[in-house]
Amino acid sequence: MIDQFGRTINYLRISVTDRCNLRCQYCMPEEGVEKKKHRDILSFEEIDALVSKMAEMGVNKIRITGGEPLVRKNLTQLISMINRHESIREITMTTNGIYLAEHADALKSAGLKRVNISLDSLKPDRYQAITRGGDLSMVLKGIEAAKRVGLTPIKINVVLMKGINDDEIDDFVTLTKDEPIEVRFIELMPVGEDGHGSTQHYLSNTTVLDKYPNMKCLPKKDPSSPATYYQLPEYVGKVGLISPISGKFCEMCNRVRLSADGFLKYCLHSNEEIALKPLLKDEALLEHTLRRTVFMKPEEHQIDEGQFLNKHMVQIGG
Ligand code: SAM
Ligand code: SF4
């Protein structure tokens, strides 16, 4: 599928649930999150039917996300179903890692290739505060399990927040010293009206570069990757910078997103979406709608420092 700016769209992010076992301050309010009705959530068969059509039309990479994907029951079954499509080259997942240890083996066997784990602090109390209740030891066990079963290379996503976790930049970078881990710093996106979502905690990723003048920029292997990678001399792992605010990466964007209730978004940061569920019965109309929606993908997102989105769920970095 090609959009109006000539970009090839081959990457589909599937949100398998809107629910989450955590309440990260920058992502969800503590209480009063409106849950989608069970009957509106796409079944595995419906997701697989959409994947099948999009695979025919050129999608070859899938990322499973949420909410928290591992709160969806029998998720491994969906991964096995998607893995049967020969043209899907890669299935990956973004998770908070809390339930990863218990599912890592089954996920790997089902065909999951690797995981991105979101982890904003290596200090238990701070982690608990940022996530409003998360247990850091469970995430660390999840990371170990992912390494053991080969869901690698492991990518750790760290949302950088001024006055919250910017004193841990060194600790995160040190994780890349002896292991082939990719630690990716993500700029905080201004979401919601309160707390950590506000611009007061925004910190440009250039802060990381300023701390390490000897960090070398690596050539980009995948031009559509939102991250620019760096490496310190003698370090095995890499440091990635994902800078949606200070350095938009829309020009090479190759992705669209499917919500848990079957809406296709052509830009991850847009509120525009189109319902696909009613089209499942009419393959020709589904194909036509997919092609037209993808074609309309905007040139770039409109989030800037200081501007607020009116929806809580945004997704970047994978
Ligand atoms: N629950 C899973 C997780 O946390 O990895 C998957 C969904 S979560 C919405 C996906 C990613 O979006 C996470 O890495 C999270 O840190 C990031 N994210 C959420 N809200 C953000 C914000 N306001 N600014 C920057 N990144 C954000
Ligand atoms: Fe849940 Fe992920 Fe949002 Fe945190 S960032 S509240 S783990 S969906």
Short mmCIF file of C-alpha atoms and ligand atoms in Angstrom, two decimals:
data_model
loop_
_atom_site.label_atom_id
_atom_site.label_comp_id
_atom_site.label_asym_id
_atom_site.label_seq_id
_atom_site.Cartn_x
_atom_site.Cartn_y
_atom_site.Cartn_z
CA MET A 1 0.00 0.00 0.00
CA ILE A 2 1.27 3.43 -0.92
CA ASP A 3 0.17 6.75 0.54
CA GLN A 4 -0.28 10.12 -1.17
CA PHE A 5 3.33 11.05 -0.37
CA GLY A 6 4.75 7.88 -1.93
CA ARG A 7 5.53 6.14 1.36
CA THR A 8 5.13 2.36 1.34
CA ILE A 9 3.02 1.18 4.26
CA ASN A 10 4.09 -2.30 5.36
CA TYR A 11 3.87 -2.16 9.15
CA LEU A 12 0.70 -2.73 11.17
CA ARG A 13 0.47 -2.15 14.89
CA ILE A 14 -2.36 -4.07 16.46
CA SER A 15 -3.74 -2.96 19.76
CA VAL A 16 -5.21 -6.21 21.11
CA THR A 17 -6.80 -4.58 24.14
CA ASP A 18 -7.42 -1.12 25.54
CA ARG A 19 -6.96 -2.44 29.10
CA CYS A 20 -3.86 -2.27 31.19
CA ASN A 21 -2.65 -3.62 34.52
CA LEU A 22 -0.71 -0.37 35.14
CA ARG A 23 -1.62 3.32 35.11
CA CYS A 24 1.53 5.11 33.97
CA GLN A 25 1.18 8.76 34.86
CA TYR A 26 1.86 10.01 31.33
CA CYS A 27 -0.44 7.52 29.64
CA MET A 28 -3.61 6.88 31.63
CA PRO A 29 -5.52 8.59 34.41
CA GLU A 30 -5.49 6.78 37.75
CA GLU A 31 -9.22 6.19 37.75
CA GLY A 32 -12.16 6.50 35.45
CA VAL A 33 -10.59 4.94 32.34
CA GLU A 34 -13.52 4.09 30.13
CA LYS A 35 -13.25 0.48 29.03
CA LYS A 36 -14.40 -0.58 25.63
CA LYS A 37 -17.29 -3.04 25.69
CA HIS A 38 -16.30 -6.66 25.35
CA ARG A 39 -18.61 -7.14 22.37
CA ASP A 40 -16.87 -4.30 20.50
CA ILE A 41 -13.38 -5.78 20.84
CA LEU A 42 -12.18 -7.63 17.75
CA SER A 43 -12.03 -11.41 18.13
CA PHE A 44 -8.83 -13.21 17.17
CA GLU A 45 -10.59 -14.45 14.03
CA GLU A 46 -11.50 -10.88 13.05
CA ILE A 47 -7.97 -9.63 13.69
CA ASP A 48 -6.60 -12.51 11.66
CA ALA A 49 -8.98 -11.79 8.77
CA LEU A 50 -7.80 -8.16 8.70
CA VAL A 51 -4.17 -9.22 8.89
CA SER A 52 -4.76 -11.66 6.05
CA LYS A 53 -6.17 -8.92 3.81
CA MET A 54 -3.48 -6.42 4.72
CA ALA A 55 -0.76 -9.04 4.21
CA GLU A 56 -2.11 -9.52 0.67
CA MET A 57 -1.82 -5.76 0.23
CA GLY A 58 1.80 -5.55 1.36
CA VAL A 59 1.91 -5.52 5.16
CA ASN A 60 4.76 -7.74 6.30
CA LYS A 61 5.52 -6.54 9.82
CA ILE A 62 3.19 -6.75 12.80
CA ARG A 63 3.58 -5.28 16.25
CA ILE A 64 1.26 -6.41 19.01
CA THR A 65 0.52 -3.73 21.56
CA GLY A 66 -2.21 -2.34 23.79
CA GLY A 67 -3.12 -1.16 26.44
CA GLU A 68 -1.08 -4.00 27.81
CA PRO A 69 -1.14 -6.86 25.31
CA LEU A 70 -0.40 -9.54 27.91
CA VAL A 71 -3.66 -8.87 29.74
CA ARG A 72 -5.53 -10.27 26.72
CA LYS A 73 -6.33 -13.95 27.35
CA ASN A 74 -4.69 -16.60 25.13
CA LEU A 75 -2.64 -14.03 23.26
CA THR A 76 -0.22 -16.73 22.11
CA GLN A 77 -3.07 -18.21 20.09
CA LEU A 78 -3.39 -14.99 18.10
CA ILE A 79 0.35 -14.90 17.51
CA SER A 80 0.25 -18.46 16.15
CA MET A 81 -2.61 -17.50 13.85
CA ILE A 82 -0.76 -14.46 12.49
CA ASN A 83 2.44 -16.46 12.19
CA ARG A 84 0.74 -18.76 9.67
CA HIS A 85 0.70 -15.98 7.06
CA GLU A 86 3.85 -16.59 5.06
CA SER A 87 4.25 -13.00 3.95
CA ILE A 88 4.37 -11.73 7.55
CA ARG A 89 8.12 -11.57 8.10
CA GLU A 90 8.12 -10.39 11.67
CA ILE A 91 5.82 -10.33 14.70
CA THR A 92 7.00 -8.25 17.65
CA MET A 93 5.38 -6.94 20.81
CA THR A 94 5.54 -3.90 23.09
CA THR A 95 4.81 -4.73 26.71
CA ASN A 96 5.28 -3.35 30.17
CA GLY A 97 6.88 -6.71 30.99
CA ILE A 98 4.94 -7.42 34.19
CA TYR A 99 3.46 -10.69 32.87
CA LEU A 100 6.30 -11.49 30.49
CA ALA A 101 8.14 -14.07 32.62
CA GLU A 102 5.14 -16.37 32.70
CA HIS A 103 4.44 -16.11 28.96
CA ALA A 104 7.89 -15.78 27.38
CA ASP A 105 8.30 -19.45 26.42
CA ALA A 106 4.86 -19.79 24.85
CA LEU A 107 5.19 -16.47 23.01
CA LYS A 108 8.48 -17.54 21.48
CA SER A 109 7.07 -20.91 20.42
CA ALA A 110 4.04 -19.21 18.87
CA GLY A 111 6.30 -17.16 16.59
CA LEU A 112 6.96 -13.90 18.39
CA LYS A 113 10.35 -12.61 17.32
CA ARG A 114 11.26 -10.06 19.97
CA VAL A 115 9.89 -7.69 22.60
CA ASN A 116 10.17 -4.03 23.46
CA ILE A 117 9.83 -3.58 27.20
CA SER A 118 8.78 -0.26 28.68
CA LEU A 119 10.76 0.58 31.79
CA ASP A 120 11.16 4.14 33.03
CA SER A 121 13.08 3.56 36.26
CA LEU A 122 15.45 1.02 37.76
CA LYS A 123 14.48 2.12 41.27
CA PRO A 124 11.61 0.04 42.70
CA ASP A 125 9.85 2.89 44.52
CA ARG A 126 10.13 5.26 41.62
CA TYR A 127 8.94 2.61 39.17
CA GLN A 128 5.96 1.99 41.40
CA ALA A 129 5.17 5.71 41.52
CA ILE A 130 5.48 6.30 37.77
CA THR A 131 3.34 3.26 36.93
CA ARG A 132 1.03 3.73 39.93
CA GLY A 133 1.62 0.31 41.42
CA GLY A 134 4.01 -1.65 39.16
CA ASP A 135 6.45 -4.14 40.67
CA LEU A 136 9.91 -3.62 39.16
CA SER A 137 11.10 -7.12 40.13
CA MET A 138 8.45 -8.65 37.85
CA VAL A 139 9.67 -6.60 34.88
CA LEU A 140 13.27 -7.59 35.57
CA LYS A 141 12.21 -11.26 35.67
CA GLY A 142 10.40 -10.68 32.40
CA ILE A 143 13.55 -9.29 30.80
CA GLU A 144 15.56 -12.30 32.00
CA ALA A 145 12.94 -14.71 30.65
CA ALA A 146 12.90 -12.91 27.28
CA LYS A 147 16.67 -13.22 27.07
CA ARG A 148 16.56 -16.88 28.04
CA VAL A 149 14.04 -17.87 25.36
CA GLY A 150 15.61 -15.64 22.68
CA LEU A 151 13.04 -12.87 22.26
CA THR A 152 16.01 -10.76 21.27
CA PRO A 153 17.55 -8.26 20.79
CA ILE A 154 15.69 -6.83 23.76
CA LYS A 155 14.73 -3.20 23.46
CA ILE A 156 14.02 -1.23 26.58
CA ASN A 157 11.88 1.87 26.11
CA VAL A 158 12.52 4.66 28.61
CA VAL A 159 10.33 7.75 28.54
CA LEU A 160 12.65 10.52 29.61
CA MET A 161 11.11 12.91 32.15
CA LYS A 162 12.76 15.98 33.58
CA GLY A 163 12.87 15.84 37.38
CA ILE A 164 11.45 12.31 37.39
CA ASN A 165 14.03 9.94 35.90
CA ASP A 166 16.66 12.07 34.15
CA ASP A 167 19.09 11.24 36.96
CA GLU A 168 18.98 7.60 35.74
CA ILE A 169 20.27 8.20 32.23
CA ASP A 170 23.69 6.83 33.25
CA ASP A 171 22.19 3.71 34.84
CA PHE A 172 20.20 2.94 31.70
CA VAL A 173 23.15 3.57 29.40
CA THR A 174 25.26 1.26 31.58
CA LEU A 175 22.85 -1.58 30.78
CA THR A 176 24.29 -1.50 27.26
CA LYS A 177 27.87 -2.03 28.45
CA ASP A 178 28.13 -5.81 28.52
CA GLU A 179 24.94 -6.98 26.87
CA PRO A 180 23.47 -6.58 23.40
CA ILE A 181 20.49 -4.65 24.77
CA GLU A 182 19.06 -1.59 23.03
CA VAL A 183 18.03 1.12 25.47
CA ARG A 184 15.82 3.65 23.72
CA PHE A 185 15.06 7.01 25.23
CA ILE A 186 11.69 8.40 24.14
CA GLU A 187 10.70 12.02 24.43
CA LEU A 188 7.64 12.56 26.57
CA MET A 189 4.62 13.36 24.48
CA PRO A 190 2.28 15.96 25.89
CA VAL A 191 -0.85 13.96 26.62
CA GLY A 192 -3.68 14.72 29.04
CA GLU A 193 -4.02 17.71 31.27
CA ASP A 194 -2.26 16.61 34.41
CA GLY A 195 0.95 15.37 36.04
CA HIS A 196 3.70 13.77 34.02
CA GLY A 197 1.92 14.22 30.74
CA SER A 198 2.43 17.93 30.96
CA THR A 199 5.18 19.79 29.23
CA GLN A 200 6.85 20.62 32.54
CA HIS A 201 8.54 17.20 32.45
CA TYR A 202 9.43 17.22 28.77
CA LEU A 203 13.12 16.82 28.12
CA SER A 204 14.71 16.79 24.71
CA ASN A 205 16.72 13.68 23.84
CA THR A 206 19.67 15.93 23.08
CA THR A 207 20.24 15.78 26.87
CA VAL A 208 21.49 12.21 26.39
CA LEU A 209 23.85 13.22 23.59
CA ASP A 210 25.20 16.14 25.64
CA LYS A 211 26.11 13.74 28.45
CA TYR A 212 28.09 11.46 26.14
CA PRO A 213 30.09 13.45 23.59
CA ASN A 214 31.99 10.25 22.73
CA MET A 215 28.83 8.34 21.78
CA LYS A 216 29.04 7.44 18.11
CA CYS A 217 26.06 7.68 15.77
CA LEU A 218 25.52 4.37 13.95
CA PRO A 219 24.41 4.14 10.32
CA LYS A 220 20.66 3.59 10.05
CA LYS A 221 19.92 -0.06 9.17
CA ASP A 222 16.18 0.44 8.84
CA PRO A 223 15.28 3.86 7.40
CA SER A 224 11.72 3.61 8.76
CA SER A 225 12.88 3.06 12.35
CA PRO A 226 11.90 5.97 14.60
CA ALA A 227 15.13 5.53 16.56
CA THR A 228 18.56 6.87 15.76
CA TYR A 229 21.14 4.56 17.31
CA TYR A 230 24.37 5.41 19.11
CA GLN A 231 27.07 3.39 20.80
CA LEU A 232 29.77 4.11 23.33
CA PRO A 233 33.28 2.82 22.61
CA GLU A 234 33.73 -0.77 23.88
CA TYR A 235 30.01 -1.10 24.68
CA VAL A 236 28.16 -4.14 23.31
CA GLY A 237 24.64 -2.72 23.32
CA LYS A 238 23.21 0.42 21.74
CA VAL A 239 21.42 3.54 22.84
CA GLY A 240 18.48 4.64 20.70
CA LEU A 241 16.94 8.08 20.68
CA ILE A 242 13.32 8.42 19.63
CA SER A 243 12.51 12.08 19.30
CA PRO A 244 8.97 12.64 18.03
CA ILE A 245 9.00 16.21 19.31
CA SER A 246 12.51 17.54 18.72
CA GLY A 247 13.05 15.53 15.53
CA LYS A 248 9.93 14.34 13.75
CA PHE A 249 10.47 11.11 11.83
CA CYS A 250 7.27 11.18 9.77
CA GLU A 251 9.06 11.37 6.44
CA MET A 252 9.94 7.67 6.47
CA CYS A 253 6.86 6.48 8.39
CA ASN A 254 5.66 3.09 7.17
CA ARG A 255 2.99 2.26 9.76
CA VAL A 256 -0.70 2.25 10.47
CA ARG A 257 -2.55 1.17 13.58
CA LEU A 258 -5.52 -1.06 14.28
CA SER A 259 -7.37 -0.34 17.52
CA ALA A 260 -8.74 -3.07 19.77
CA ASP A 261 -12.28 -2.33 18.53
CA GLY A 262 -11.37 -2.41 14.87
CA PHE A 263 -10.64 1.15 13.85
CA LEU A 264 -7.77 1.85 11.49
CA LYS A 265 -5.69 4.94 12.18
CA TYR A 266 -3.42 6.09 9.40
CA CYS A 267 -1.27 8.11 11.81
CA LEU A 268 -0.56 6.86 15.32
CA HIS A 269 -0.99 10.37 16.66
CA SER A 270 -4.15 11.33 14.85
CA ASN A 271 -7.70 11.06 16.11
CA GLU A 272 -8.97 10.27 12.64
CA GLU A 273 -9.97 6.64 12.29
CA ILE A 274 -12.09 4.39 10.16
CA ALA A 275 -14.22 1.43 11.31
CA LEU A 276 -13.14 -1.82 9.67
CA LYS A 277 -15.35 -4.27 11.57
CA PRO A 278 -18.47 -3.61 9.48
CA LEU A 279 -16.43 -4.16 6.31
CA LEU A 280 -15.29 -7.66 7.18
CA LYS A 281 -18.25 -9.14 5.34
CA ASP A 282 -17.41 -7.37 2.10
CA GLU A 283 -13.88 -8.12 0.99
CA ALA A 284 -13.89 -5.79 -1.99
CA LEU A 285 -15.15 -2.87 0.07
CA LEU A 286 -12.62 -3.67 2.80
CA GLU A 287 -9.78 -3.62 0.30
CA HIS A 288 -11.00 -0.39 -1.27
CA THR A 289 -11.37 1.29 2.16
CA LEU A 290 -7.93 0.14 3.29
CA ARG A 291 -6.32 1.46 0.14
CA ARG A 292 -8.14 4.78 0.34
CA THR A 293 -7.48 5.27 4.07
CA VAL A 294 -3.79 4.50 3.75
CA PHE A 295 -3.56 6.83 0.78
CA MET A 296 -4.87 9.69 2.94
CA LYS A 297 -2.10 9.30 5.55
CA PRO A 298 -1.03 12.84 6.48
CA GLU A 299 2.46 14.09 5.75
CA GLU A 300 3.34 14.49 9.42
CA HIS A 301 1.88 14.46 12.93
CA GLN A 302 0.84 17.69 14.58
CA ILE A 303 2.15 17.19 18.08
CA ASP A 304 4.58 19.81 19.23
CA GLU A 305 6.02 20.80 22.52
CA GLY A 306 3.23 22.53 24.40
CA GLN A 307 0.41 21.13 22.33
CA PHE A 308 -1.96 18.67 23.96
CA LEU A 309 -3.68 15.66 22.48
CA ASN A 310 -7.22 15.04 23.57
CA LYS A 311 -6.91 11.28 23.77
CA HIS A 312 -5.01 9.38 26.38
CA MET A 313 -3.62 6.55 24.33
CA VAL A 314 -0.73 7.44 22.14
CA GLN A 315 1.92 5.14 20.97
CA ILE A 316 5.37 5.70 19.81
CA GLY A 317 8.61 3.92 19.71
CA GLY A 318 7.01 0.52 19.82
N1 SAM B 1 1.51 -1.31 27.70
C1 SAM B 1 2.58 -1.51 26.79
C2 SAM B 1 3.83 -0.80 27.25
O1 SAM B 1 3.74 0.05 28.16
O2 SAM B 1 4.87 -1.10 26.70
C3 SAM B 1 2.25 -1.14 25.36
C4 SAM B 1 1.44 0.12 25.13
S1 SAM B 1 2.26 1.63 25.62
C5 SAM B 1 1.02 2.82 25.22
C6 SAM B 1 3.48 1.79 24.35
C7 SAM B 1 4.58 2.77 24.60
O3 SAM B 1 4.08 4.08 24.57
C8 SAM B 1 5.32 2.60 25.92
O4 SAM B 1 6.69 2.44 25.68
C9 SAM B 1 5.05 3.90 26.63
O5 SAM B 1 6.12 4.26 27.45
C10 SAM B 1 4.83 4.86 25.48
N2 SAM B 1 4.05 6.02 25.88
C11 SAM B 1 2.81 6.07 26.39
N3 SAM B 1 2.45 7.35 26.66
C12 SAM B 1 3.51 8.13 26.31
C13 SAM B 1 3.76 9.54 26.36
N4 SAM B 1 2.88 10.40 26.81
N5 SAM B 1 4.96 9.96 25.90
C14 SAM B 1 5.89 9.11 25.43
N6 SAM B 1 5.69 7.77 25.37
C15 SAM B 1 4.52 7.28 25.80
FE1 SF4 B 2 -0.26 0.68 30.48
FE2 SF4 B 2 1.70 0.86 28.68
FE3 SF4 B 2 0.10 2.97 29.17
FE4 SF4 B 2 1.81 2.22 31.03
S1 SF4 B 2 2.35 2.98 28.98
S2 SF4 B 2 -0.37 2.69 31.35
S3 SF4 B 2 1.87 0.05 30.77
S4 SF4 B 2 -0.51 1.04 28.29
#
